[in-house]
């Protein structure tokens, strides 16, 4: 059993945790009322510099429906000098649609500008906003004052990079877990139209020997579904050493699972057993199942049995592994 | 622990660590004073650019109402 790879899925959560924390970091919000061609200056706000300073200024215009504006925004430093100037063309449209007797309204907008930058040093800054043009859908000037919402974040994170990092981390953790839990030194599979199957192989050492027994039962000549309670299936699993001496014998009672499709009915059983061999040795694993199951109707007959042996497996959880005492025979 | 698993674990921790650190510190974020302008979002155009550490404004057309554009409606 190896537990630590199971907890590796926590690693990709780190970028998502950063993303969540960045969302709850408080931001400074300002509201500025703009009238056409009348510049307005915001209250001073602080922008942090340095390696962790990654401010983001978001401007959003509360536009009336079916209008467009051109906004000039200037970032002023503490001395009033323009350190950045930009123009944003924003619009908002709303209409109705009707199709096939149904109707509704639609609305589209582009009314926000995000400005991410790093100042050379921390300090106080202001915004000078000018509403250069405000037009209705016919291109006629509007005199409506526009409310600008300004949000200043001091530490904006690169959200797409965090999502990408989490996705890459998750894929790599899955690869790591697969390399530990879905791996084996050797794997042998044998399926026979019989009720008994056996495989001899060299196994043992680090990890466990996993034996998986599967089987399928059908009624030989009828498609009658199971009637009432089904009896358990008897599984006899035995392990023999290099010279055929018995090292272990287990008898298990398995509950069959019922299946049906398109009028066909069948039963299956599956059982996994873990064995521990302290050192590599030639062992023979044999599985034998009940040949028939009687439930009152025509007996169910075994169609096939399959034995899968995987040597050197590691499990994320503790399993009850059956020890094989090789020394008993040597003594 | 086998070497390949240790390598995958080291690569995983490195990828997550580097990606998260870069997303927080944002080393490629535009710094006021460096040549050029920040990345422009939709509908944004800058009224100048930094050259040799100084913001240099440039002129722009003032009368957008007569701007023809290049959309289908302006096809001649």
Tab-separated table of C-alpha atoms in Angstrom:
chain	number	residue	atom	x	y	z
A	1	UNK	CA	0.000	0.000	0.000
A	2	UNK	CA	1.302	3.428	-0.919
A	3	UNK	CA	-0.825	6.338	0.230
A	4	UNK	CA	1.038	9.482	-0.814
A	5	UNK	CA	0.153	9.499	-4.552
A	6	UNK	CA	-3.512	9.461	-3.588
A	7	UNK	CA	-3.126	12.877	-1.954
A	8	UNK	CA	-1.318	14.394	-4.937
A	9	UNK	CA	-4.609	15.646	-6.345
A	10	UNK	CA	-4.305	18.411	-3.740
A	11	UNK	CA	-1.399	19.887	-5.722
A	12	UNK	CA	-3.535	21.215	-8.652
A	13	UNK	CA	-5.805	22.860	-6.087
A	14	UNK	CA	-3.057	25.365	-5.239
A	15	UNK	CA	-3.610	27.602	-8.321
A	16	UNK	CA	-7.375	27.357	-7.827
A	17	UNK	CA	-6.945	28.389	-4.187
A	18	UNK	CA	-4.948	31.428	-5.322
A	19	UNK	CA	-7.711	32.245	-7.794
A	20	UNK	CA	-10.345	32.009	-5.077
A	21	UNK	CA	-8.318	34.163	-2.688
A	22	UNK	CA	-7.772	36.807	-5.363
A	23	UNK	CA	-11.538	37.056	-5.796
A	24	UNK	CA	-12.080	37.944	-2.145
A	25	UNK	CA	-9.270	40.495	-1.892
A	26	UNK	CA	-11.012	43.830	-1.317
A	27	UNK	CA	-10.918	46.359	-4.135
A	28	UNK	CA	-11.414	50.123	-4.266
A	29	UNK	CA	-14.593	51.188	-6.032
A	30	UNK	CA	-15.266	54.654	-7.376
A	31	UNK	CA	-18.308	56.092	-9.119
A	32	UNK	CA	-17.869	59.051	-11.444
A	33	UNK	CA	-20.714	60.900	-13.128
A	34	UNK	CA	-19.786	62.089	-16.610
A	35	UNK	CA	-21.460	64.719	-18.720
A	36	UNK	CA	-20.634	65.078	-22.425
A	37	UNK	CA	-17.320	66.851	-23.032
A	38	UNK	CA	-16.883	67.768	-19.361
A	39	UNK	CA	-13.770	66.115	-17.923
A	40	UNK	CA	-14.097	64.631	-14.458
A	41	UNK	CA	-11.244	63.679	-12.157
A	42	UNK	CA	-11.553	60.786	-9.774
A	43	UNK	CA	-10.545	60.665	-6.164
A	44	UNK	CA	-6.920	59.661	-5.632
A	45	UNK	CA	-6.296	55.944	-5.396
A	46	UNK	CA	-3.170	54.001	-4.662
A	47	UNK	CA	-1.392	51.704	-7.090
A	48	UNK	CA	1.145	49.275	-5.661
A	49	UNK	CA	4.416	48.651	-7.450
A	50	UNK	CA	7.077	46.045	-6.785
A	51	UNK	CA	7.114	42.359	-7.711
A	52	UNK	CA	3.743	41.663	-6.114
A	53	UNK	CA	2.121	44.841	-7.389
A	54	UNK	CA	-0.050	44.019	-10.355
A	55	UNK	CA	-2.891	46.541	-10.253
A	56	UNK	CA	-5.876	46.322	-12.524
A	57	UNK	CA	-8.183	49.247	-13.210
A	58	UNK	CA	-11.601	48.323	-14.569
A	59	UNK	CA	-13.800	50.980	-16.148
A	60	UNK	CA	-17.450	50.230	-16.824
A	61	UNK	CA	-19.954	52.640	-18.312
A	62	UNK	CA	-23.610	52.360	-17.328
A	63	UNK	CA	-24.946	53.049	-20.793
A	64	UNK	CA	-28.603	53.517	-21.722
A	65	UNK	CA	-29.935	50.941	-24.185
A	66	UNK	CA	-29.091	51.465	-27.861
A	67	UNK	CA	-26.338	53.990	-27.358
A	68	UNK	CA	-22.634	54.263	-27.936
A	69	UNK	CA	-19.957	56.430	-26.424
A	70	UNK	CA	-16.360	57.327	-26.825
A	71	UNK	CA	-14.539	57.739	-23.554
A	72	UNK	CA	-11.132	59.237	-23.084
A	73	UNK	CA	-9.356	58.105	-19.944
A	74	UNK	CA	-6.062	59.525	-18.692
A	75	UNK	CA	-4.106	58.140	-15.774
A	76	UNK	CA	-2.465	60.925	-13.784
A	77	UNK	CA	0.376	60.507	-11.332
A	78	UNK	CA	0.648	62.361	-8.028
A	79	UNK	CA	2.070	65.417	-9.834
A	80	UNK	CA	-0.827	65.488	-12.279
A	81	UNK	CA	1.230	64.334	-15.259
A	82	UNK	CA	-0.408	61.977	-17.752
A	83	UNK	CA	1.274	58.596	-17.519
A	84	UNK	CA	-1.191	56.750	-19.755
A	85	UNK	CA	-4.054	57.743	-22.043
A	86	UNK	CA	-6.558	55.582	-23.799
A	87	UNK	CA	-9.812	55.776	-25.665
A	88	UNK	CA	-12.612	53.299	-25.180
A	89	UNK	CA	-15.474	52.938	-27.625
A	90	UNK	CA	-18.370	51.376	-25.756
A	91	UNK	CA	-21.851	50.410	-26.889
A	92	UNK	CA	-24.983	48.709	-25.734
A	93	UNK	CA	-27.772	47.390	-27.927
A	94	UNK	CA	-31.085	45.857	-27.072
A	95	UNK	CA	-33.790	44.495	-29.357
A	96	UNK	CA	-36.505	41.911	-29.760
A	97	UNK	CA	-36.593	38.704	-31.735
A	98	UNK	CA	-39.392	36.492	-32.919
A	99	UNK	CA	-39.154	33.102	-34.546
A	100	UNK	CA	-41.615	30.249	-34.895
A	101	UNK	CA	-44.247	31.981	-32.830
A	102	UNK	CA	-41.862	32.684	-29.985
A	103	UNK	CA	-40.348	36.012	-29.151
A	104	UNK	CA	-38.053	37.585	-26.631
A	105	UNK	CA	-35.481	40.278	-26.112
A	106	UNK	CA	-31.754	40.260	-26.688
A	107	UNK	CA	-29.030	42.535	-25.422
A	108	UNK	CA	-25.370	42.849	-26.277
A	109	UNK	CA	-22.825	45.214	-24.861
A	110	UNK	CA	-19.183	46.138	-24.815
A	111	UNK	CA	-19.009	48.671	-22.028
A	112	UNK	CA	-15.958	47.669	-19.990
A	113	UNK	CA	-12.238	48.263	-20.285
A	114	UNK	CA	-9.663	46.533	-18.098
A	115	UNK	CA	-6.259	48.090	-17.699
A	116	UNK	CA	-3.563	45.901	-16.134
A	117	UNK	CA	-0.226	47.553	-15.490
A	118	UNK	CA	2.562	47.879	-12.972
A	119	UNK	CA	3.604	51.338	-11.821
A	120	UNK	CA	7.345	51.983	-11.476
A	121	UNK	CA	6.791	52.690	-7.781
A	122	UNK	CA	3.867	52.630	-5.391
A	123	UNK	CA	2.005	55.905	-5.232
A	124	UNK	CA	-1.184	57.876	-5.571
A	125	UNK	CA	-2.862	58.166	-8.945
A	126	UNK	CA	-6.056	59.625	-10.351
A	127	UNK	CA	-8.157	59.173	-13.466
A	128	UNK	CA	-9.324	61.981	-15.708
A	129	UNK	CA	-12.317	60.834	-17.722
A	130	UNK	CA	-13.873	62.702	-20.604
A	131	UNK	CA	-17.058	61.705	-22.384
A	132	UNK	CA	-16.066	62.633	-25.925
A	133	UNK	CA	-19.170	61.408	-27.671
A	134	UNK	CA	-22.495	59.889	-26.671
A	135	UNK	CA	-24.823	58.883	-29.507
A	136	UNK	CA	-28.114	57.063	-29.837
A	137	UNK	CA	-28.752	54.312	-32.394
A	138	UNK	CA	-29.620	56.926	-35.031
A	139	UNK	CA	-26.287	58.658	-34.491
A	140	UNK	CA	-27.822	61.641	-32.727
A	141	UNK	CA	-26.005	63.116	-29.712
A	142	UNK	CA	-27.430	62.376	-26.270
A	143	UNK	CA	-27.093	64.687	-23.291
A	144	UNK	CA	-27.704	61.970	-20.701
A	145	UNK	CA	-25.096	61.897	-17.930
A	146	UNK	CA	-23.250	58.592	-17.766
A	147	UNK	CA	-22.221	56.922	-14.517
A	148	UNK	CA	-18.771	55.344	-14.710
A	149	UNK	CA	-17.945	52.557	-12.293
A	150	UNK	CA	-14.234	52.290	-11.558
A	151	UNK	CA	-12.751	49.354	-9.677
A	152	UNK	CA	-9.098	49.317	-8.644
A	153	UNK	CA	-7.491	46.013	-7.636
A	154	UNK	CA	-3.984	46.063	-6.254
A	155	UNK	CA	-3.077	42.461	-6.892
A	156	UNK	CA	-4.660	41.034	-9.976
A	157	UNK	CA	-3.636	37.514	-10.880
A	158	UNK	CA	-3.348	35.939	-14.290
A	159	UNK	CA	-6.544	33.866	-14.127
A	160	UNK	CA	-6.119	32.015	-17.476
A	161	UNK	CA	-2.607	30.975	-16.445
A	162	UNK	CA	-3.920	29.702	-13.103
A	163	UNK	CA	-6.624	27.633	-14.837
A	164	UNK	CA	-4.037	26.304	-17.289
A	165	UNK	CA	-1.655	25.452	-14.450
A	166	UNK	CA	-4.400	23.615	-12.570
A	167	UNK	CA	-5.322	21.629	-15.699
A	168	UNK	CA	-1.707	20.693	-16.417
A	169	UNK	CA	-1.166	19.764	-12.768
A	170	UNK	CA	-4.258	17.576	-12.762
A	171	UNK	CA	-3.130	15.712	-15.881
A	172	UNK	CA	0.333	15.143	-14.416
A	173	UNK	CA	-1.105	13.926	-11.112
A	174	UNK	CA	-3.303	11.473	-12.998
A	175	UNK	CA	-0.215	10.214	-14.835
A	176	UNK	CA	1.590	9.842	-11.509
A	177	UNK	CA	-1.289	7.989	-9.860
A	178	UNK	CA	-1.678	5.736	-12.876
A	179	UNK	CA	2.029	4.913	-12.801
A	180	UNK	CA	1.644	3.813	-9.172
A	181	UNK	CA	-1.804	2.249	-8.885
A	182	UNK	CA	-2.419	0.931	-12.409
A	183	UNK	CA	0.992	-0.608	-12.867
A	184	UNK	CA	2.404	-4.092	-12.481
A	185	UNK	CA	5.553	-6.039	-13.249
A	186	UNK	CA	3.688	-8.633	-15.248
A	187	UNK	CA	0.100	-9.419	-16.125
A	188	UNK	CA	-1.344	-12.727	-17.266
A	189	UNK	CA	-4.913	-13.301	-18.462
A	190	UNK	CA	-6.529	-16.637	-19.253
A	191	UNK	CA	-10.162	-17.264	-20.178
A	192	UNK	CA	-11.486	-20.786	-20.678
A	193	UNK	CA	-14.897	-22.288	-21.465
A	194	UNK	CA	-14.639	-24.325	-18.318
A	195	UNK	CA	-15.234	-24.015	-14.595
A	196	UNK	CA	-11.531	-24.237	-13.689
A	197	UNK	CA	-8.523	-22.218	-14.727
A	198	UNK	CA	-4.902	-22.122	-13.564
A	199	UNK	CA	-1.833	-20.002	-14.332
A	200	UNK	CA	1.747	-20.611	-13.248
A	201	UNK	CA	4.095	-17.639	-13.138
A	202	UNK	CA	7.092	-16.187	-11.372
A	203	UNK	CA	5.772	-13.687	-8.870
A	204	UNK	CA	6.530	-12.074	-5.538
A	205	UNK	CA	8.758	-9.440	-4.068
A	206	UNK	CA	7.674	-5.802	-3.820
A	207	UNK	CA	3.952	-5.222	-4.063
A	208	UNK	CA	1.141	-7.750	-4.088
A	209	UNK	CA	-0.074	-10.444	-6.429
A	210	UNK	CA	-3.634	-9.585	-7.432
A	211	UNK	CA	-5.880	-12.364	-8.674
A	212	UNK	CA	-9.167	-11.437	-10.325
A	213	UNK	CA	-11.660	-14.196	-11.102
A	214	UNK	CA	-14.615	-13.510	-13.399
A	215	UNK	CA	-17.223	-15.856	-14.801
A	216	UNK	CA	-20.494	-15.895	-16.693
A	217	UNK	CA	-23.460	-18.232	-16.302
A	218	UNK	CA	-26.358	-18.840	-18.702
A	219	UNK	CA	-29.245	-21.281	-18.940
A	220	UNK	CA	-28.265	-23.798	-21.640
A	221	UNK	CA	-31.561	-23.831	-23.572
A	222	UNK	CA	-33.961	-21.270	-22.207
A	223	UNK	CA	-34.014	-17.492	-21.715
A	224	UNK	CA	-35.947	-17.719	-18.502
A	225	UNK	CA	-34.980	-15.005	-16.007
A	226	UNK	CA	-33.806	-15.942	-12.518
A	227	UNK	CA	-36.564	-17.275	-10.360
A	228	UNK	CA	-36.385	-16.208	-6.763
A	229	UNK	CA	-33.189	-16.117	-4.766
A	230	UNK	CA	-30.024	-17.377	-6.413
A	231	UNK	CA	-27.642	-19.607	-4.503
A	232	UNK	CA	-24.099	-18.335	-3.918
A	233	UNK	CA	-21.317	-19.387	-6.248
A	234	UNK	CA	-18.538	-21.395	-4.632
A	235	UNK	CA	-15.053	-20.197	-5.518
A	236	UNK	CA	-12.092	-22.343	-4.592
A	237	UNK	CA	-8.855	-20.458	-5.006
A	238	UNK	CA	-5.641	-22.357	-4.382
A	239	UNK	CA	-1.986	-21.467	-4.715
A	240	UNK	CA	0.724	-24.077	-5.202
A	241	UNK	CA	4.489	-23.680	-4.844
A	242	UNK	CA	7.328	-24.585	-7.212
A	243	UNK	CA	6.921	-28.337	-6.748
A	244	UNK	CA	3.168	-28.304	-6.676
A	245	UNK	CA	2.864	-28.182	-2.889
A	246	UNK	CA	-0.205	-26.315	-1.696
A	247	UNK	CA	0.610	-22.942	-0.111
A	248	UNK	CA	-2.893	-21.613	0.312
A	249	UNK	CA	-6.461	-22.594	-0.237
A	250	UNK	CA	-9.411	-20.280	0.140
A	251	UNK	CA	-13.064	-21.068	-0.348
A	252	UNK	CA	-15.331	-18.086	-0.913
A	253	UNK	CA	-19.058	-17.696	-1.480
A	254	UNK	CA	-19.840	-15.178	-4.244
A	255	UNK	CA	-23.176	-13.548	-4.885
A	256	UNK	CA	-23.988	-13.628	-8.616
A	257	UNK	CA	-25.055	-10.415	-10.347
A	258	UNK	CA	-28.081	-10.527	-12.646
A	259	UNK	CA	-28.036	-9.083	-16.173
A	260	UNK	CA	-30.552	-8.940	-18.977
A	261	UNK	CA	-30.727	-7.394	-22.428
A	262	UNK	CA	-33.170	-7.928	-25.321
A	263	UNK	CA	-34.729	-10.940	-23.649
A	264	UNK	CA	-31.402	-12.577	-22.798
A	265	UNK	CA	-30.541	-13.232	-19.176
A	266	UNK	CA	-27.218	-14.140	-17.675
A	267	UNK	CA	-25.329	-14.054	-14.394
A	268	UNK	CA	-21.806	-12.924	-13.630
A	269	UNK	CA	-19.490	-13.197	-10.684
A	270	UNK	CA	-16.257	-11.349	-9.992
A	271	UNK	CA	-13.854	-11.581	-7.089
A	272	UNK	CA	-10.499	-9.950	-6.403
A	273	UNK	CA	-7.997	-11.510	-4.016
A	274	UNK	CA	-4.626	-10.068	-3.031
A	275	UNK	CA	-1.762	-12.393	-2.168
A	276	UNK	CA	1.541	-11.524	-0.552
A	277	UNK	CA	4.682	-13.372	-1.595
A	278	UNK	CA	7.738	-12.179	0.326
A	279	UNK	CA	10.171	-13.252	-2.417
A	280	UNK	CA	10.004	-14.186	-6.090
A	281	UNK	CA	8.979	-17.727	-6.633
A	282	UNK	CA	7.221	-19.885	-9.202
A	283	UNK	CA	3.626	-20.255	-8.065
A	284	UNK	CA	0.513	-21.726	-9.625
A	285	UNK	CA	-2.784	-19.983	-8.994
A	286	UNK	CA	-5.891	-22.065	-9.639
A	287	UNK	CA	-9.520	-20.971	-9.497
A	288	UNK	CA	-12.476	-23.319	-9.628
A	289	UNK	CA	-16.127	-22.235	-9.628
A	290	UNK	CA	-19.446	-24.033	-9.277
A	291	UNK	CA	-20.356	-25.588	-12.623
A	292	UNK	CA	-24.061	-25.076	-12.150
A	293	UNK	CA	-26.439	-22.888	-10.179
A	294	UNK	CA	-29.884	-24.171	-9.355
A	295	UNK	CA	-32.679	-21.667	-8.734
A	296	UNK	CA	-35.701	-23.905	-9.286
A	297	UNK	CA	-35.771	-23.695	-13.086
A	298	UNK	CA	-33.302	-24.979	-15.615
A	299	UNK	CA	-29.910	-24.822	-13.877
A	300	UNK	CA	-27.527	-22.016	-14.849
A	301	UNK	CA	-24.371	-23.432	-16.451
A	302	UNK	CA	-21.009	-21.731	-16.479
A	303	UNK	CA	-20.086	-20.267	-19.907
A	304	UNK	CA	-16.554	-19.240	-19.211
A	305	UNK	CA	-14.139	-18.438	-16.411
A	306	UNK	CA	-11.392	-15.842	-16.556
A	307	UNK	CA	-8.365	-15.468	-14.312
A	308	UNK	CA	-6.271	-12.290	-14.321
A	309	UNK	CA	-3.000	-12.230	-12.389
A	310	UNK	CA	-1.135	-8.967	-11.833
A	311	UNK	CA	2.156	-9.129	-9.982
A	312	UNK	CA	3.718	-6.164	-8.171
A	313	UNK	CA	0.562	-4.108	-7.715
A	314	UNK	CA	0.321	-1.248	-5.233
A	315	UNK	CA	-2.987	-0.259	-3.692
A	316	UNK	CA	-4.010	3.172	-2.366
A	317	UNK	CA	-5.956	1.612	0.494
A	318	UNK	CA	-4.991	-1.182	2.901
A	319	UNK	CA	-6.207	-4.537	1.601
A	320	UNK	CA	-6.454	-7.879	3.337
A	321	UNK	CA	-3.636	-9.677	1.540
A	322	UNK	CA	-3.364	-13.410	2.094
A	323	UNK	CA	0.204	-14.357	3.052
A	324	UNK	CA	1.832	-17.295	1.292
A	325	UNK	CA	4.240	-19.085	3.564
A	326	UNK	CA	6.958	-20.370	1.279
A	327	UNK	CA	9.245	-21.207	4.227
A	328	UNK	CA	6.763	-23.741	5.540
A	329	UNK	CA	7.535	-25.993	2.601
A	330	UNK	CA	11.303	-25.462	2.770
A	331	UNK	CA	11.365	-26.329	6.436
B	1	UNK	CA	10.429	5.276	-4.918
B	2	UNK	CA	11.342	4.470	-8.529
B	3	UNK	CA	13.176	7.176	-10.450
B	4	UNK	CA	10.410	7.710	-13.007
B	5	UNK	CA	7.820	8.346	-10.303
B	6	UNK	CA	10.122	10.767	-8.525
B	7	UNK	CA	10.668	12.530	-11.846
B	8	UNK	CA	6.940	12.826	-12.559
B	9	UNK	CA	6.360	14.130	-9.023
B	10	UNK	CA	9.164	16.672	-9.383
B	11	UNK	CA	7.819	17.808	-12.765
B	12	UNK	CA	4.319	18.139	-11.346
B	13	UNK	CA	5.444	20.221	-8.384
B	14	UNK	CA	7.660	22.356	-10.629
B	15	UNK	CA	4.909	22.983	-13.193
B	16	UNK	CA	2.350	23.940	-10.557
B	17	UNK	CA	4.867	26.037	-8.612
B	18	UNK	CA	6.178	27.935	-11.629
B	19	UNK	CA	2.708	28.484	-13.114
B	20	UNK	CA	1.217	29.708	-9.846
B	21	UNK	CA	4.159	31.973	-9.072
B	22	UNK	CA	4.107	33.479	-12.563
B	23	UNK	CA	0.343	34.048	-12.318
B	24	UNK	CA	0.839	35.948	-9.041
B	25	UNK	CA	3.976	37.952	-9.839
B	26	UNK	CA	3.073	38.453	-13.543
B	27	UNK	CA	6.604	39.160	-14.758
B	28	UNK	CA	5.385	40.057	-18.252
B	29	UNK	CA	2.868	42.640	-17.043
B	30	UNK	CA	3.336	46.043	-18.696
B	31	UNK	CA	5.368	48.359	-16.489
B	32	UNK	CA	4.751	52.082	-16.825
B	33	UNK	CA	7.887	53.432	-18.460
B	34	UNK	CA	8.738	50.475	-20.627
B	35	UNK	CA	8.510	51.013	-24.371
B	36	UNK	CA	5.094	50.509	-25.941
B	37	UNK	CA	1.643	50.264	-24.410
B	38	UNK	CA	-0.247	47.762	-22.309
B	39	UNK	CA	-2.288	45.081	-24.043
B	40	UNK	CA	-5.445	46.671	-25.417
B	41	UNK	CA	-8.780	45.049	-24.654
B	42	UNK	CA	-11.811	45.242	-26.955
B	43	UNK	CA	-12.606	48.761	-28.159
B	44	UNK	CA	-9.534	50.284	-26.505
B	45	UNK	CA	-6.910	52.306	-28.329
B	46	UNK	CA	-4.053	54.112	-26.644
B	47	UNK	CA	-3.481	57.778	-27.231
B	48	UNK	CA	0.269	57.454	-27.172
B	49	UNK	CA	3.049	55.120	-26.226
B	50	UNK	CA	6.138	55.016	-24.070
B	51	UNK	CA	9.439	55.791	-25.714
B	52	UNK	CA	12.639	55.847	-23.679
B	53	UNK	CA	10.675	55.962	-20.449
B	54	UNK	CA	8.450	58.897	-21.437
B	55	UNK	CA	4.784	58.887	-22.397
B	56	UNK	CA	4.542	60.364	-25.882
B	57	UNK	CA	0.981	61.194	-26.951
B	58	UNK	CA	0.084	60.973	-30.596
B	59	UNK	CA	-2.730	62.622	-32.520
B	60	UNK	CA	-5.859	60.793	-33.551
B	61	UNK	CA	-8.854	61.630	-35.751
B	62	UNK	CA	-11.274	63.704	-33.696
B	63	UNK	CA	-14.369	63.403	-35.858
B	64	UNK	CA	-15.379	59.736	-35.677
B	65	UNK	CA	-18.887	60.422	-36.991
B	66	UNK	CA	-17.567	60.706	-40.530
B	67	UNK	CA	-15.302	57.679	-40.229
B	68	UNK	CA	-16.426	55.161	-42.863
B	69	UNK	CA	-14.945	52.033	-41.341
B	70	UNK	CA	-14.403	48.819	-43.257
B	71	UNK	CA	-17.543	46.859	-42.470
B	72	UNK	CA	-20.060	45.540	-45.003
B	73	UNK	CA	-22.114	48.716	-44.775
B	74	UNK	CA	-19.213	50.778	-46.112
B	75	UNK	CA	-18.649	48.635	-49.222
B	76	UNK	CA	-18.624	50.880	-52.229
